[in-house]
CSV table of C-alpha atoms in Angstrom, one decimal:
chain,number,residue,atom,x,y,z
A,1,MET,CA,18.7,0.7,4.9
A,2,ASP,CA,20.2,3.7,2.8
A,3,GLU,CA,17.8,5.6,-0.1
A,4,GLU,CA,20.5,3.7,-2.5
A,5,THR,CA,19.9,0.4,-1.4
A,6,SER,CA,16.8,1.4,-1.7
A,7,ASP,CA,16.2,2.4,-4.9
A,8,GLU,CA,18.0,-0.5,-6.4
A,9,ILE,CA,16.4,-2.8,-4.8
A,10,MET,CA,12.7,-0.8,-5.9
A,11,ALA,CA,14.4,-0.9,-9.4
A,12,ALA,CA,14.8,-5.1,-9.0
A,13,THR,CA,11.6,-5.6,-7.8
A,14,TYR,CA,10.0,-4.0,-11.0
A,15,ARG,CA,12.3,-5.3,-13.2
A,16,ALA,CA,11.7,-9.0,-11.5
A,17,LEU,CA,7.7,-8.6,-11.5
A,18,CYS,CA,7.4,-6.7,-14.8
A,19,ASP,CA,9.2,-10.2,-16.7
A,20,HIS,CA,7.8,-13.3,-14.0
A,21,GLY,CA,3.8,-11.1,-13.3
A,22,PHE,CA,3.1,-11.5,-9.4
A,23,ALA,CA,2.2,-14.8,-9.0
A,24,ASP,CA,5.7,-16.2,-10.4
A,25,LEU,CA,7.9,-13.9,-8.8
A,26,THR,CA,10.2,-15.0,-6.6
A,27,MET,CA,13.2,-13.0,-3.6
A,28,GLN,CA,15.7,-14.8,-5.8
A,29,ASP,CA,14.3,-13.0,-8.8
A,30,ILE,CA,14.3,-9.9,-7.3
A,31,ALA,CA,17.7,-10.8,-5.9
A,32,ASP,CA,18.9,-11.5,-9.8
A,33,GLU,CA,18.1,-7.4,-10.8
A,34,SER,CA,20.0,-6.4,-8.2
A,35,SER,CA,23.7,-6.2,-7.1
A,36,LYS,CA,21.8,-7.6,-3.6
A,37,SER,CA,21.7,-11.2,-2.2
A,38,LYS,CA,18.2,-12.9,-1.3
A,39,ALA,CA,19.8,-13.0,1.8
A,40,ALA,CA,20.1,-9.3,1.8
A,41,LEU,CA,16.5,-8.7,0.5
A,42,HIS,CA,15.0,-10.8,3.5
A,43,TYR,CA,17.5,-8.8,6.2
A,44,HIS,CA,15.5,-5.7,4.6
A,45,TYR,CA,12.1,-7.4,4.0
A,46,ASP,CA,10.9,-10.6,5.8
A,47,THR,CA,9.1,-11.9,3.6
A,48,LYS,CA,7.7,-10.8,-0.4
A,49,GLU,CA,5.1,-9.0,1.1
A,50,LYS,CA,6.5,-6.7,2.4
A,51,LEU,CA,8.7,-5.8,-0.4
A,52,LEU,CA,5.9,-5.4,-2.5
A,53,GLN,CA,3.8,-2.9,-0.6
A,54,ALA,CA,7.0,-1.3,-0.1
A,55,PHE,CA,7.3,-0.9,-3.3
A,56,LEU,CA,3.1,-0.5,-3.6
A,57,GLU,CA,4.3,2.2,-1.1
A,58,HIS,CA,7.3,3.6,-4.0
A,59,ILE,CA,5.5,4.0,-7.2
A,60,LEU,CA,3.3,5.7,-5.5
A,61,ASP,CA,4.4,8.1,-3.8
A,62,ASP,CA,6.5,8.8,-7.0
A,63,PHE,CA,3.4,9.4,-9.2
A,64,GLU,CA,2.1,11.1,-6.0
A,65,ASP,CA,4.6,14.0,-6.8
A,66,ARG,CA,3.8,14.2,-10.3
A,67,LEU,CA,0.9,15.0,-9.6
A,68,ALA,CA,1.9,18.1,-6.9
A,69,SER,CA,1.5,21.4,-9.7
A,70,GLU,CA,2.5,24.1,-7.5
A,71,THR,CA,0.0,26.2,-10.1
A,72,ALA,CA,-3.4,28.0,-9.3
A,73,ASP,CA,-4.2,27.8,-11.6
A,74,PRO,CA,-7.3,25.1,-12.0
A,75,ARG,CA,-6.6,24.0,-16.1
A,76,ASP,CA,-3.7,24.1,-14.9
A,77,ARG,CA,-3.8,21.7,-12.9
A,78,LEU,CA,-5.7,19.6,-14.6
A,79,GLN,CA,-3.1,19.5,-16.8
A,80,THR,CA,-0.4,18.6,-14.6
A,81,PHE,CA,-2.6,15.4,-14.3
A,82,LEU,CA,-3.0,14.5,-17.4
A,83,GLU,CA,0.5,14.8,-17.8
A,84,ALA,CA,1.4,12.8,-15.0
A,85,VAL,CA,-1.6,10.5,-16.2
A,86,PHE,CA,-0.2,10.3,-19.3
A,87,GLY,CA,3.0,11.2,-19.2
A,88,PRO,CA,5.1,9.5,-19.1
A,89,THR,CA,7.4,8.4,-16.1
A,90,GLU,CA,10.9,10.5,-15.3
A,91,ASP,CA,13.1,7.4,-17.2
A,92,ASP,CA,9.9,6.1,-19.6
A,93,ARG,CA,9.3,2.7,-17.8
A,94,GLY,CA,6.9,1.7,-20.8
A,95,ASP,CA,6.5,-1.6,-18.6
A,96,PHE,CA,5.4,0.1,-15.6
A,97,PRO,CA,0.9,-0.2,-16.2
A,98,VAL,CA,2.3,-3.6,-16.4
A,99,ALA,CA,3.7,-3.7,-12.5
A,100,LEU,CA,0.5,-1.7,-11.6
A,101,LEU,CA,-1.9,-3.8,-12.1
A,102,GLU,CA,-0.3,-7.3,-11.0
A,103,ILE,CA,-0.4,-4.6,-7.4
A,104,LYS,CA,-4.0,-4.3,-8.1
A,105,ALA,CA,-4.6,-7.7,-9.3
A,106,GLN,CA,-3.5,-8.7,-5.8
A,107,ALA,CA,-5.5,-6.0,-4.3
A,108,PRO,CA,-9.2,-8.1,-3.5
A,109,TYR,CA,-6.9,-10.6,-1.5
A,110,HIS,CA,-3.7,-9.0,0.5
A,111,ASP,CA,-4.9,-5.9,2.1
A,112,ALA,CA,-2.6,-3.5,2.6
A,113,TYR,CA,-3.2,-2.9,-1.2
A,114,ARG,CA,-6.0,-2.0,-1.2
A,115,GLU,CA,-5.4,-0.2,1.0
A,116,ARG,CA,-2.8,2.3,-0.4
A,117,LEU,CA,-4.7,1.7,-4.5
A,118,ALA,CA,-7.7,2.7,-2.4
A,119,ALA,CA,-5.8,6.3,-0.7
A,120,MET,CA,-4.5,6.8,-3.9
A,121,ASP,CA,-7.7,6.4,-6.5
A,122,GLU,CA,-8.9,9.4,-4.3
A,123,ARG,CA,-6.0,10.9,-4.4
A,124,MET,CA,-6.6,10.8,-8.0
A,125,ARG,CA,-10.6,11.8,-7.6
A,126,GLU,CA,-9.2,15.1,-4.6
A,127,THR,CA,-7.0,15.8,-7.7
A,128,VAL,CA,-9.6,16.7,-10.3
A,129,ALA,CA,-12.8,17.4,-8.0
A,130,ASP,CA,-10.4,20.3,-6.3
A,131,ALA,CA,-9.5,22.2,-10.1
A,132,VAL,CA,-13.0,21.9,-10.9
A,133,ARG,CA,-14.6,23.1,-8.0
A,134,ASP,CA,-12.7,26.0,-7.9
A,135,GLY,CA,-12.3,26.6,-12.1
A,136,VAL,CA,-16.7,27.1,-11.4
A,137,ALA,CA,-16.2,28.9,-7.6
A,138,ALA,CA,-13.7,31.7,-10.1
A,139,SER,CA,-15.9,30.8,-13.2
A,140,ASP,CA,-13.0,29.7,-15.5
A,141,PHE,CA,-15.5,26.2,-15.3
A,142,ASP,CA,-18.9,26.0,-16.4
A,143,ASP,CA,-21.1,25.1,-13.7
A,144,ALA,CA,-20.4,21.1,-12.9
A,145,ASP,CA,-20.7,18.8,-9.8
A,146,PRO,CA,-16.7,18.5,-8.0
A,147,ASP,CA,-17.1,15.8,-7.7
A,148,ASP,CA,-19.3,13.8,-10.6
A,149,VAL,CA,-16.5,15.2,-13.3
A,150,ALA,CA,-13.7,13.8,-10.8
A,151,ARG,CA,-15.2,10.2,-10.3
A,152,PHE,CA,-15.9,10.2,-13.7
A,153,VAL,CA,-12.0,10.5,-14.5
A,154,VAL,CA,-10.2,8.2,-12.7
A,155,THR,CA,-12.8,5.9,-13.7
A,156,ALA,CA,-12.4,6.0,-17.7
A,157,ILE,CA,-8.0,6.2,-16.8
A,158,ASN,CA,-8.1,3.1,-14.3
A,159,GLY,CA,-10.3,1.9,-17.3
A,160,ALA,CA,-7.5,2.6,-19.6
A,161,HIS,CA,-4.6,1.2,-17.5
A,162,THR,CA,-6.7,-1.8,-17.8
A,163,ARG,CA,-7.2,-1.6,-21.5
A,164,GLU,CA,-3.2,-1.2,-22.6
A,165,VAL,CA,-2.5,-3.9,-20.5
A,166,ALA,CA,-5.1,-5.9,-21.9
A,167,LEU,CA,-5.2,-5.4,-24.9
A,168,GLY,CA,-2.7,-3.1,-26.0
A,169,GLU,CA,-4.2,-0.3,-26.7
A,170,ASP,CA,-2.6,2.9,-26.4
A,171,PRO,CA,-3.9,5.5,-23.9
A,172,SER,CA,-3.4,7.9,-26.1
A,173,GLU,CA,-7.0,7.7,-27.7
A,174,THR,CA,-8.5,7.8,-23.7
A,175,ARG,CA,-6.4,10.8,-22.9
A,176,ARG,CA,-8.3,13.0,-25.9
A,177,LEU,CA,-11.7,11.2,-25.1
A,178,VAL,CA,-11.6,12.9,-21.1
A,179,GLU,CA,-10.2,15.8,-22.9
A,180,SER,CA,-12.5,16.4,-24.8
A,181,TYR,CA,-15.3,15.7,-21.8
A,182,LEU,CA,-13.3,18.6,-19.6
A,183,ASP,CA,-14.1,20.9,-21.8
A,184,ARG,CA,-17.4,20.4,-23.0
A,185,THR,CA,-18.5,20.3,-19.6
A,186,LEU,CA,-16.2,23.0,-18.1
A,187,ASP,CA,-15.5,25.5,-20.7
A,188,PRO,CA,-18.1,28.0,-20.1
A,189,THR,CA,-20.3,28.3,-22.9
A,190,PRO,CA,-20.3,31.6,-24.8
A,191,GLU,CA,-24.3,32.7,-24.6
A,192,MET,CA,-26.1,33.4,-27.8
A,193,VAL,CA,-27.4,37.2,-28.8
A,194,ALA,CA,-30.5,37.5,-30.1
């Protein structure tokens, strides 16, 4: 399948998933959102589950691309990470959190979803832990356990995601709290002069 076809199917899947939710989503719903027929979708993806696995790969690969930071500076890497998590996506897909939570809700029942989501969670924790580890080694940050900091930050992000979708809470408040936590935990405190 060429990239243009793949992109169109992924965009249609995104729209249909946001509109119909996972439980009610059909291949016809996805076809209705694209120029492809239901038969064409089945030609490329045998089942709805296979299509949704490809969709999950697509959105998480896109997210992982946004995590990439070309700077060596640990503070800048953390900022890039927070921007990837809390900032708008390239096409400002306001329903992205809904689509992702729909798939997360299916993870207990679909090993492929759970495995990919677990790998993404690990990638997020590695991104934070590596930046913290490098900052501590360079004496840019106070001594802190990189894995503990990463687990806390990623857990807060996952909670913010759920609260945004379920309660309509603005994730910018969680971003502020995460940034405050990182400042308190990592910023070298000036020594008191007697």
